[in-house]
Amino acid sequence: MRAILAPLKVLAHTVPTSVGIAVVTFLLVQLAPGDAVDVFAGESGAATAETMAGLRRALGLDLPLLDRLLAHLSGLVRFDFGCSIRYNAPVASLVAERLPSTLALMGCALALALVVGILLGTLMACTAGSWLDRGLSAVILFFYSVPGFWIGLMSIVFFAVRLGVLPTGGMETIGGDFSGPGDALLDRLRHMVLPTVSMALFFIAIYARLMRSSTLQVLGLDHVRVAAAKGLPRWVVVRRHVLRNALLPVTTMAGVHIGAMLGGAIVIETVFSWPGLGRLAYEALMSRDFKILLAILFLSSILVMFTNALVDLLQLWLDPRIRRRR
Amino acid sequence: MTRAPLLLVDGLSVAFPTATPVRDVGFTVGEGETVALVGESGSGKSLVASSLLRLLPAGGRIVGGAVRFEGTDVTRSTEAELTHLRGRRIAMVFQEPATALDPVMTIGRQVAEVIEWHEGASRRAARARAIELLDLVRLPDPSRRVDSYPHELSGGQRQRVMIAMAIACRPKLVVADEPTTALDVTIQAQVLELLDRLRRELSMGVLLISHDLGVVGQWADRVVVLYAGRKLEELPAERLFDGARHPYTRGLLAASPRPSALGADGLLTEIPGQIDGADRLPGCPFSPRCALARPSCDDRMPDLVAVGPEHTVACPVAPRGGIADAVAVGR
């Protein structure tokens, strides 16, 4: 019973939150000066006040703020994000086209960051004070402080331009002649390596540092000594009695980072010309195509809430003590 | 010629970079025997216990002496040999049952883990054994409780789980480091009763570490008194209350909360001064607090001298006589 109730409770929190997010993002976007018609006029070089007013009327941009907000909300309830002015296509299909590539990039980057970060952090904690620990700490501090776009650019220069082993950008080789689906997949994977790693490095640094301190803390607890007194070798003690206890703070942070990763995706997607949501959002903002922007903002917040709910459930599983408190 | 004891600690010294908190401590534990290690906080008794399993806190090192267990010198064992010793031949029960169990693992898994590791038992067999063991330590409803997490148990129940874990592989020696200090008095008696029953049934040796003389006098066969890392006296437990000779042991007895320990003013007597820094003295560490101390006490550590059957004292001025004098010494 409790196993069913817990996820439901977690989901129940998300409904009012998403309504709030829809309203706030809508109002925030209205604060940006100018609208799509201004951009059109600017790009076409000349436009009369009448044509602009006509365009606004046709697009519904002249309606009062409250009417537009209500139209926006009622659309969201029906999962209807409207039509893009710029691309002259339904926003939903534009977003759906870009979503998988961004999710793939984020998912891989997050998974890589978690696995490597947790491993490095545990290794550093178990060898705390040694040269290995100090060396790794220095490397990690470097990746923690260097911006992702610089790492991206430098990795392009080194791996793509100098060594020529990986592509400079994009998601696949354009006009590539593949003998089978395996080759096509391999080509995609090759394109993913640099953006994924560039995006992950910063988060690897965060998780490794976090994992190191939380592992050190757990290593000092009584039950770890008890486990050693049972005769378990050190690596078994760490795997069974330290890791799970030390993971809690890391999972909390990882949940928070989903949002940060979406933001970071814009930069990485631009550097690697990765056709994802981040770049779509950027282009929509520059052309004041608010419907796309709102749809992306809304989807991202849903994604963040969804992953946070997942993290909550993961923590319920990790720590039995939380189960009782609920 | 008597048989070699189960455990023989000889001239054990433990050092940290800045101090030597255990110096030249020796005692034995025979099969099926309960030996108590007594002393106040900071006397080094827990460090002695940790040394037996080579589980000293970071920075601590055994710098002298030997720990012979069943003929093997534990101080020379390799890490691989130690993993076979720990939990299987020598098991440990710790002071704080609230934190000594892994909070995110069921108690059944924590007990079964020992059996799986040391005896290569299957998961299912180990679980069945764990239920038996939980029953043996009188945990109520063991077949259901085996899937409980530590936070779902009371302090006394957790200590029972700790003991079940300790005896899982039928060790020859159980080191109980203040096993009842964190428990309330009624539970204390139950846990000690349990330990003693298991000692008899499994013929284990027990090294009981405690600062509670009442507990020690009731449950131990022999008592070893430590102060600032030095052994001051060793005597049979039944002689503790009326035969203790060392001024420190007598002071401790006088300070125990019993009717006879009350002074003329009805207040509990205490030993004046404190233990801090006593481990750096070249002579008897207790001399700064000792009413009987002579200048010669500070020159060198007095030798342990036999003064009766199984009774040794490291004090040349130790008086004879009953507890009445001890009160006088303590004041």
XYZ file of C-alpha atoms in Angstrom:
657
model
C 0.000 0.000 0.000
C 2.700 2.407 1.025
C 4.659 1.523 -2.098
C 1.743 2.777 -4.205
C 0.896 5.788 -2.063
C 4.376 7.274 -1.966
C 4.658 7.883 -5.732
C 1.082 9.234 -5.815
C 1.888 11.709 -3.056
C 4.983 12.803 -4.878
C 2.972 13.297 -8.086
C 0.264 15.251 -6.273
C 2.813 17.955 -5.475
C 3.626 18.456 -9.133
C 0.167 19.609 -10.299
C -0.068 22.966 -8.476
C 3.624 23.557 -9.113
C 3.244 23.168 -12.874
C 0.297 25.592 -12.973
C 2.403 28.127 -11.089
C 5.299 27.619 -13.448
C 3.079 28.110 -16.519
C 1.786 31.427 -15.180
C 5.158 32.746 -14.034
C 7.013 31.833 -17.239
C 4.257 33.450 -19.296
C 4.478 36.688 -17.348
C 8.282 36.688 -17.405
C 8.391 36.302 -21.156
C 6.078 39.306 -21.548
C 8.743 41.407 -19.841
C 11.071 41.014 -22.817
C 10.849 44.135 -25.011
C 9.386 43.691 -28.492
C 7.447 40.844 -30.061
C 7.685 38.600 -33.124
C 6.160 41.294 -35.353
C 8.908 43.754 -34.393
C 11.501 41.175 -35.365
C 9.727 40.536 -38.694
C 9.597 44.218 -39.437
C 13.247 44.607 -38.548
C 14.273 41.717 -40.765
C 12.206 42.741 -43.774
C 13.765 46.192 -43.591
C 10.524 48.163 -43.892
C 6.960 47.850 -42.666
C 4.059 50.208 -42.179
C 2.288 50.624 -38.885
C -0.869 49.232 -40.525
C 0.737 45.976 -41.681
C 2.265 45.489 -38.247
C -1.075 46.123 -36.513
C -2.738 43.752 -38.980
C -0.159 41.055 -38.271
C -0.592 41.471 -34.534
C -4.355 41.169 -34.884
C -3.995 38.056 -37.020
C -1.626 36.436 -34.507
C -3.726 37.445 -31.500
C -0.870 39.524 -30.070
C -3.108 42.583 -29.613
C -5.389 40.926 -27.080
C -5.218 41.978 -23.408
C -2.592 40.181 -21.268
C -5.188 38.270 -19.233
C -6.910 36.884 -22.343
C -3.611 35.708 -23.774
C -2.672 34.075 -20.449
C -5.990 32.227 -20.288
C -5.624 31.099 -23.904
C -2.098 29.895 -23.098
C -3.244 27.957 -20.016
C -6.232 26.363 -21.722
C -3.927 25.301 -24.535
C -1.506 23.708 -22.067
C -4.279 21.697 -20.439
C -4.999 20.183 -23.864
C -1.249 19.783 -24.531
C -1.755 22.238 -27.386
C 1.244 24.542 -27.557
C -0.049 26.477 -30.544
C 1.714 27.299 -33.763
C 5.124 28.841 -34.226
C 5.048 32.184 -36.000
C 8.597 31.859 -37.141
C 8.678 28.291 -38.407
C 5.012 28.265 -39.429
C 4.651 24.812 -37.896
C 2.999 23.377 -34.771
C 5.205 24.033 -31.739
C 4.569 20.513 -30.481
C 6.143 18.893 -33.529
C 9.070 21.353 -33.522
C 9.802 20.497 -29.895
C 9.201 16.780 -30.352
C 11.736 16.807 -33.163
C 14.442 18.308 -30.947
C 13.574 16.741 -27.615
C 15.137 13.279 -28.130
C 18.554 14.647 -29.052
C 18.646 16.901 -25.987
C 17.416 14.124 -23.720
C 20.032 11.779 -25.134
C 22.771 14.329 -24.536
C 21.586 15.136 -21.018
C 20.928 11.554 -20.056
C 24.339 10.388 -21.208
C 26.088 13.349 -19.596
C 24.276 12.845 -16.298
C 24.866 9.091 -16.286
C 28.542 9.584 -17.109
C 28.886 12.290 -14.452
C 27.228 10.148 -11.802
C 29.160 6.963 -12.517
C 32.565 8.600 -12.858
C 31.928 11.122 -10.078
C 30.821 8.480 -7.596
C 33.711 6.174 -8.473
C 36.306 8.942 -8.251
C 34.831 10.338 -5.037
C 34.836 6.934 -3.381
C 38.364 6.245 -4.558
C 39.556 9.607 -3.246
C 37.866 9.098 0.119
C 39.375 5.629 0.519
C 42.842 6.965 -0.256
C 42.331 10.300 1.510
C 45.570 12.190 2.032
C 47.540 10.096 -0.455
C 49.134 11.420 -3.620
C 46.376 9.844 -5.685
C 43.778 11.774 -3.690
C 45.681 15.034 -4.002
C 46.322 14.593 -7.714
C 42.695 13.799 -8.440
C 41.563 16.710 -6.267
C 43.683 19.080 -8.326
C 42.344 17.742 -11.638
C 38.792 17.911 -10.352
C 39.230 21.439 -9.079
C 40.379 22.372 -12.593
C 37.261 20.968 -14.241
C 35.130 22.500 -11.530
C 36.397 25.991 -12.272
C 36.768 25.935 -16.067
C 33.613 26.825 -18.069
C 32.023 24.091 -20.178
C 32.170 25.982 -23.475
C 35.938 26.404 -23.171
C 36.370 22.694 -22.553
C 34.098 22.075 -25.535
C 36.081 24.361 -27.834
C 39.430 22.990 -26.675
C 38.270 19.407 -27.120
C 37.170 20.256 -30.679
C 40.575 21.796 -31.375
C 42.406 18.797 -29.942
C 40.355 15.716 -30.780
C 38.595 16.867 -33.961
C 41.016 19.275 -35.593
C 44.467 18.176 -34.384
C 43.956 14.429 -34.019
C 40.981 14.119 -36.329
C 39.575 11.163 -34.415
C 36.153 12.631 -33.623
C 33.735 14.900 -35.502
C 33.641 18.614 -34.733
C 29.912 18.837 -34.265
C 26.447 17.940 -35.429
C 24.589 14.774 -34.636
C 25.455 12.642 -37.649
C 27.646 12.695 -40.719
C 25.630 14.559 -43.332
C 25.261 12.478 -46.476
C 27.027 9.656 -44.698
C 26.967 6.366 -46.546
C 26.311 3.658 -44.002
C 26.258 -0.005 -44.850
C 23.938 -0.899 -41.981
C 22.094 0.392 -38.948
C 25.079 -0.537 -36.795
C 27.303 1.906 -38.649
C 24.726 4.656 -38.397
C 24.476 4.118 -34.656
C 28.251 4.125 -34.330
C 28.351 7.385 -36.259
C 25.837 8.939 -33.836
C 27.810 7.705 -30.847
C 30.999 9.204 -32.269
C 29.211 12.527 -32.581
C 28.016 12.280 -29.008
C 31.362 11.705 -27.319
C 32.703 15.257 -27.201
C 29.471 17.095 -26.264
C 28.645 14.512 -23.610
C 32.083 14.627 -22.026
C 32.270 18.433 -22.180
C 28.925 18.669 -20.472
C 29.669 15.966 -17.923
C 33.089 17.164 -16.735
C 31.738 19.948 -14.552
C 29.219 17.605 -12.958
C 31.819 14.875 -12.525
C 33.800 17.413 -10.524
C 30.794 18.261 -8.361
C 29.809 14.660 -7.683
C 33.363 13.527 -7.025
C 33.854 16.274 -4.431
C 30.494 15.613 -2.856
C 30.987 11.867 -2.835
C 34.451 12.231 -1.350
C 33.255 14.248 1.618
C 30.150 12.174 2.219
C 32.131 8.920 1.977
C 34.721 10.250 4.399
C 31.952 11.075 6.808
C 30.403 7.606 6.525
C 33.811 5.914 6.825
C 34.101 7.422 10.296
C 30.789 5.985 11.493
C 30.629 3.168 14.034
C 28.894 0.685 11.783
C 31.807 0.748 9.345
C 34.131 -0.297 12.158
C 31.667 -3.005 13.095
C 31.648 -4.247 9.509
C 35.452 -4.395 9.568
C 35.311 -6.259 12.887
C 33.062 -8.823 11.209
C 36.031 -9.712 9.042
C 34.813 -8.199 5.770
C 37.669 -6.971 3.617
C 37.850 -3.259 3.053
C 36.383 -3.165 -0.430
C 33.386 -5.224 0.647
C 32.859 -2.895 3.587
C 32.966 0.109 1.265
C 30.647 -1.435 -1.313
C 28.054 -2.756 1.121
C 28.126 -0.442 4.094
C 29.574 2.849 2.920
C 28.427 3.455 -0.656
C 24.703 3.364 -0.074
C 24.919 5.562 3.005
C 27.111 8.053 1.193
C 24.934 8.218 -1.929
C 22.081 10.197 -0.378
C 23.551 13.702 -0.695
C 24.689 12.923 -4.238
C 21.209 11.880 -5.381
C 19.766 15.069 -3.921
C 22.244 17.164 -5.875
C 21.727 15.181 -9.067
C 18.015 15.958 -8.904
C 18.736 19.647 -8.549
C 21.216 19.510 -11.410
C 18.720 18.411 -14.044
C 17.634 22.035 -14.340
C 21.211 23.287 -14.432
C 21.996 20.766 -17.164
C 19.151 22.064 -19.329
C 20.629 25.529 -19.008
C 24.106 24.240 -19.766
C 22.757 22.372 -22.765
C 22.207 25.662 -24.608
C 25.918 26.437 -24.480
C 27.090 22.934 -25.345
C 24.546 22.589 -28.160
C 25.729 25.879 -29.625
C 29.401 24.905 -29.398
C 28.820 21.521 -31.023
C 25.955 22.603 -33.322
C 23.857 19.924 -31.695
C 20.266 20.151 -32.927
C 18.601 20.146 -29.527
C 16.076 22.043 -27.452
C 18.656 24.431 -26.062
C 19.410 25.896 -29.458
C 15.734 25.954 -30.381
C 15.043 27.931 -27.196
C 17.834 30.341 -27.976
C 16.595 30.926 -31.538
C 13.019 31.324 -30.303
C 14.112 33.922 -27.789
C 16.038 35.932 -30.354
C 13.087 35.974 -32.754
C 10.575 36.577 -29.929
C 8.746 33.383 -30.898
C 7.262 33.106 -27.449
C 5.091 30.091 -28.094
C 8.136 27.895 -28.657
C 9.920 29.439 -25.717
C 6.966 28.903 -23.386
C 6.542 25.327 -24.521
C 10.220 24.594 -23.888
C 10.198 26.327 -20.507
C 7.103 24.415 -19.504
C 8.469 21.087 -20.684
C 11.773 21.686 -18.923
C 10.074 22.459 -15.652
C 7.933 19.344 -15.997
C 11.126 17.395 -16.663
C 12.809 18.860 -13.587
C 9.816 18.078 -11.414
C 9.582 14.593 -12.818
C 13.228 13.827 -12.140
C 12.967 15.311 -8.662
C 10.043 13.016 -7.993
C 12.200 10.135 -9.233
C 14.986 11.223 -6.877
C 12.506 11.271 -3.994
C 11.485 7.723 -4.803
C 15.110 6.690 -5.185
C 15.843 8.067 -1.732
C 12.907 6.194 -0.271
C 14.528 3.078 -1.618
C 18.032 4.040 -0.497
C 17.197 5.036 3.044
C 14.596 3.071 5.009
C 14.583 5.736 7.688
C 12.881 8.215 5.343
C 10.108 5.681 4.695
C 8.999 5.840 8.272
C 8.978 9.598 8.484
C 6.443 9.943 5.694
C 52.063 -27.289 33.220
C 48.791 -25.577 32.369
C 47.521 -25.242 28.817
C 48.330 -22.072 26.916
C 45.535 -19.551 27.397
C 43.161 -18.713 24.547
C 44.400 -15.142 24.455
C 47.701 -13.922 25.802
C 48.421 -10.216 25.665
C 51.997 -9.521 26.593
C 53.652 -6.122 27.015
C 51.261 -4.467 24.570
C 51.978 -0.829 23.752
C 49.928 1.326 21.391
C 51.232 4.631 20.085
C 49.809 7.579 18.209
C 52.022 10.251 16.647
C 51.661 12.458 19.722
C 51.100 10.016 22.592
C 51.470 6.458 23.809
C 48.091 5.766 25.377
C 48.725 2.068 26.091
C 52.014 0.960 27.668
C 53.184 -2.509 28.519
C 49.788 -4.095 29.184
C 49.578 -7.841 29.673
C 46.838 -10.273 30.641
C 45.325 -13.588 29.581
C 41.865 -14.883 28.794
C 41.226 -18.594 29.096
C 38.658 -20.650 27.238
C 35.178 -20.043 28.640
C 36.505 -17.395 30.987
C 35.276 -13.843 31.455
C 38.005 -11.307 32.066
C 37.113 -7.699 32.729
C 39.199 -4.741 31.680
C 38.367 -1.861 33.988
C 39.307 1.782 33.905
C 37.910 5.252 33.490
C 37.544 7.071 30.171
C 40.958 7.561 28.632
C 42.529 4.607 30.409
C 43.177 2.879 27.078
C 40.850 -0.056 27.595
C 39.070 0.388 24.280
C 42.399 0.727 22.488
C 43.512 -2.574 23.980
C 40.285 -4.132 22.698
C 40.799 -2.673 19.210
C 44.375 -3.940 19.171
C 43.185 -7.532 19.506
C 41.557 -7.236 16.079
C 44.081 -4.723 14.761
C 41.300 -2.184 14.261
C 42.985 0.794 15.883
C 41.735 4.254 14.933
C 43.665 6.026 12.172
C 47.189 6.934 13.284
C 47.349 4.307 16.023
C 50.015 1.614 15.865
C 51.002 -1.341 17.995
C 54.596 -0.446 18.863
C 55.459 -3.230 21.248
C 54.428 -6.526 22.715
C 52.463 -9.437 21.372
C 48.843 -10.507 21.139
C 48.827 -14.289 20.981
C 45.501 -15.798 20.074
C 45.398 -19.589 19.857
C 49.155 -19.479 19.498
C 49.308 -16.972 16.623
C 50.708 -13.498 17.108
C 47.974 -11.206 15.828
C 50.361 -8.254 15.684
C 52.235 -10.017 12.889
C 49.227 -11.266 10.910
C 48.665 -10.094 7.353
C 45.493 -8.244 6.408
C 44.179 -11.395 4.690
C 44.772 -13.487 7.804
C 43.031 -10.846 9.866
C 39.841 -11.033 7.794
C 39.643 -14.700 8.728
C 40.279 -13.947 12.374
C 37.853 -11.062 12.722
C 34.262 -12.077 13.173
C 35.078 -15.784 12.988
C 37.571 -16.484 15.793
C 37.369 -13.178 17.658
C 34.155 -11.185 17.533
C 33.395 -7.803 18.940
C 30.347 -6.204 20.530
C 30.466 -2.438 20.543
C 29.294 0.176 22.964
C 26.779 2.140 20.970
C 24.049 -0.075 19.507
C 22.353 3.015 18.075
C 25.139 3.630 15.567
C 26.871 0.265 15.378
C 24.401 -1.167 12.885
C 24.209 -0.086 9.260
C 21.049 2.070 9.097
C 20.193 1.151 5.506
C 20.491 -2.639 5.724
C 18.051 -5.026 7.389
C 19.317 -6.600 10.589
C 18.856 -10.037 9.039
C 21.226 -9.174 6.201
C 23.746 -7.784 8.656
C 23.752 -11.003 10.641
C 23.623 -13.235 7.558
C 26.507 -11.357 5.958
C 28.945 -12.683 8.552
C 27.853 -16.263 7.920
C 27.966 -15.869 4.146
C 31.428 -14.378 4.277
C 33.081 -16.745 6.722
C 31.283 -19.999 6.033
C 30.433 -19.535 2.374
C 26.785 -20.206 3.148
C 24.145 -19.487 0.529
C 21.959 -16.442 0.994
C 18.979 -18.566 1.921
C 20.897 -20.754 4.384
C 22.489 -17.712 5.974
C 19.100 -16.103 6.403
C 17.746 -19.203 8.107
C 20.784 -19.192 10.404
C 20.257 -15.496 11.105
C 16.695 -16.190 12.236
C 17.981 -18.954 14.532
C 20.590 -16.621 15.963
C 18.074 -13.830 16.545
C 15.975 -16.401 18.359
C 19.016 -17.477 20.365
C 19.581 -13.912 21.566
C 15.862 -13.771 22.453
C 14.801 -11.161 19.961
C 11.009 -11.439 19.944
C 9.381 -12.739 16.746
C 12.673 -13.318 14.897
C 11.198 -14.587 11.616
C 9.429 -11.252 11.164
C 12.089 -9.057 12.755
C 14.773 -10.403 10.465
C 13.571 -7.924 7.829
C 13.498 -4.941 10.197
C 15.846 -2.022 9.902
C 17.864 -0.926 12.936
C 15.771 2.201 13.510
C 12.728 0.012 14.039
C 14.333 -1.641 17.095
C 14.909 -0.467 20.661
C 18.413 -0.013 22.061
C 18.349 -3.318 23.937
C 17.073 -5.150 20.850
C 19.824 -3.623 18.735
C 22.422 -4.807 21.221
C 20.908 -8.282 20.985
C 21.338 -8.093 17.210
C 24.960 -7.023 17.736
C 25.495 -10.057 19.941
C 23.805 -12.328 17.391
C 26.208 -10.948 14.781
C 29.161 -11.530 17.112
C 28.345 -15.148 17.897
C 27.206 -16.031 14.355
C 30.354 -18.013 13.567
C 30.821 -19.397 17.087
C 33.938 -17.388 17.888
C 36.318 -18.543 20.608
C 36.571 -15.045 22.053
C 34.065 -12.217 22.280
C 35.375 -8.764 23.041
C 32.544 -6.743 24.549
C 33.488 -3.062 24.605
C 31.183 -1.431 27.152
C 28.261 -3.483 25.850
C 25.727 -2.058 28.278
C 26.860 1.507 28.832
C 24.288 2.996 26.457
C 21.423 0.895 27.834
C 19.227 1.477 30.849
C 19.754 -0.595 33.945
C 17.103 -3.294 33.497
C 18.187 -3.893 29.910
C 21.845 -3.949 31.049
C 21.206 -6.936 33.262
C 19.361 -8.768 30.477
C 22.135 -8.204 27.959
C 24.860 -9.307 30.393
C 22.793 -12.326 31.337
C 22.534 -13.177 27.652
C 26.279 -12.779 27.084
C 27.012 -14.981 30.064
C 24.561 -17.674 28.991
C 26.080 -17.731 25.478
C 29.569 -17.876 26.985
C 28.617 -21.022 28.884
C 26.708 -22.624 25.997
C 29.366 -21.900 23.362
C 32.329 -22.049 25.790
C 33.653 -18.732 24.528
C 36.141 -16.555 26.307
C 34.781 -13.079 27.008
C 36.818 -9.932 27.407
C 34.431 -7.527 29.084
C 35.436 -3.904 28.942
C 33.674 -1.721 31.439
C 33.974 1.121 33.866
C 31.160 -0.249 35.992
C 32.640 -2.105 38.943
C 29.267 -3.487 39.949
C 28.891 -5.156 36.562
C 32.467 -6.390 36.635
C 32.253 -7.846 40.118
C 29.094 -9.716 39.213
C 29.951 -11.130 35.775
C 33.719 -11.471 35.490
C 36.095 -14.176 36.700
C 39.129 -11.924 36.807
C 39.553 -8.158 36.743
C 42.385 -6.178 35.148
C 42.584 -2.548 36.229
C 44.007 -0.053 33.747
C 44.930 3.534 34.405
C 46.366 5.905 31.776
C 47.378 2.961 29.629
C 49.134 1.066 32.442
C 48.013 -2.071 34.174
C 47.901 -1.359 37.901
C 46.295 -4.449 39.338
C 44.864 -7.817 38.441
C 42.776 -9.909 40.814
C 39.964 -12.461 40.943
C 36.595 -10.746 40.642
C 35.247 -12.234 43.858
C 38.090 -10.539 45.733
C 37.496 -7.165 44.063
C 35.351 -5.608 46.775
C 37.306 -6.665 49.827
C 40.731 -7.622 48.540
C 41.729 -4.829 46.151
C 45.146 -3.460 47.044
C 46.044 -0.695 44.639
C 45.131 2.800 45.858
C 43.499 3.497 42.494
C 41.316 0.372 42.551
C 40.309 1.222 46.084
C 39.550 4.769 45.068
C 37.336 3.475 42.263
C 35.540 1.142 44.636
C 35.059 3.930 47.140
C 33.609 6.122 44.405
C 31.105 3.493 43.232
C 27.577 4.410 44.133
C 26.913 1.909 46.933
C 25.789 2.678 50.502
C 29.245 1.875 51.908
C 30.812 4.336 49.502
C 29.122 7.317 51.049
C 31.374 9.509 53.141
C 30.565 10.870 56.590
C 28.790 13.815 54.979
C 26.540 11.457 52.989
C 28.122 12.492 49.686
C 29.699 10.143 47.173
C 33.485 10.065 47.516
C 35.631 10.838 44.517
C 39.244 10.482 43.477
C 40.726 13.992 43.423
C 42.445 15.256 40.271
C 42.090 13.979 36.731
C 43.664 11.502 34.346
C 44.798 14.030 31.694
C 48.469 13.855 30.830
C 49.126 10.926 33.176
C 50.271 8.756 30.245
C 53.366 10.930 29.867
C 54.659 10.375 33.390
C 57.777 8.195 33.714
C 56.680 6.703 37.034
C 53.355 5.492 38.362
C 50.672 7.385 36.392
C 48.380 7.523 39.404
C 50.881 9.151 41.780
C 49.683 12.785 41.238
C 46.259 11.769 42.543
C 47.419 9.226 45.104
C 47.185 10.010 48.835
C 49.909 7.444 49.572
C 52.377 8.537 46.895
C 56.050 8.815 47.818
C 58.739 10.667 45.873
C 60.076 7.325 44.598
C 56.744 6.584 42.898
C 57.568 9.160 40.218
C 60.961 7.698 39.319
C 59.878 4.587 37.503
C 56.784 2.465 36.943
C 56.565 -0.028 39.841
C 56.733 -3.703 38.858
C 53.692 -5.908 39.077
C 54.187 -8.048 42.199
C 52.187 -11.129 43.096
C 50.435 -10.585 46.417
C 48.054 -13.532 46.393
C 46.624 -16.250 44.181
C 46.074 -14.694 40.702
C 46.515 -11.294 42.312
C 49.211 -8.850 41.171
C 49.642 -5.200 42.084
C 51.939 -2.541 40.653
C 52.311 -0.518 43.826
C 55.024 -0.900 46.446
C 53.036 1.016 49.042
C 49.719 -0.775 48.498
C 48.096 -1.274 51.867
C 46.493 -4.439 53.052
C 43.042 -4.517 54.545
C 39.406 -4.185 53.677
C 37.265 -1.678 51.937
C 37.011 0.527 55.027
C 40.596 1.625 54.439
C 39.870 2.155 50.792
C 37.409 4.877 51.697
C 40.147 6.537 53.701
C 42.500 6.361 50.731
C 39.959 7.850 48.397
C 39.414 10.927 50.517
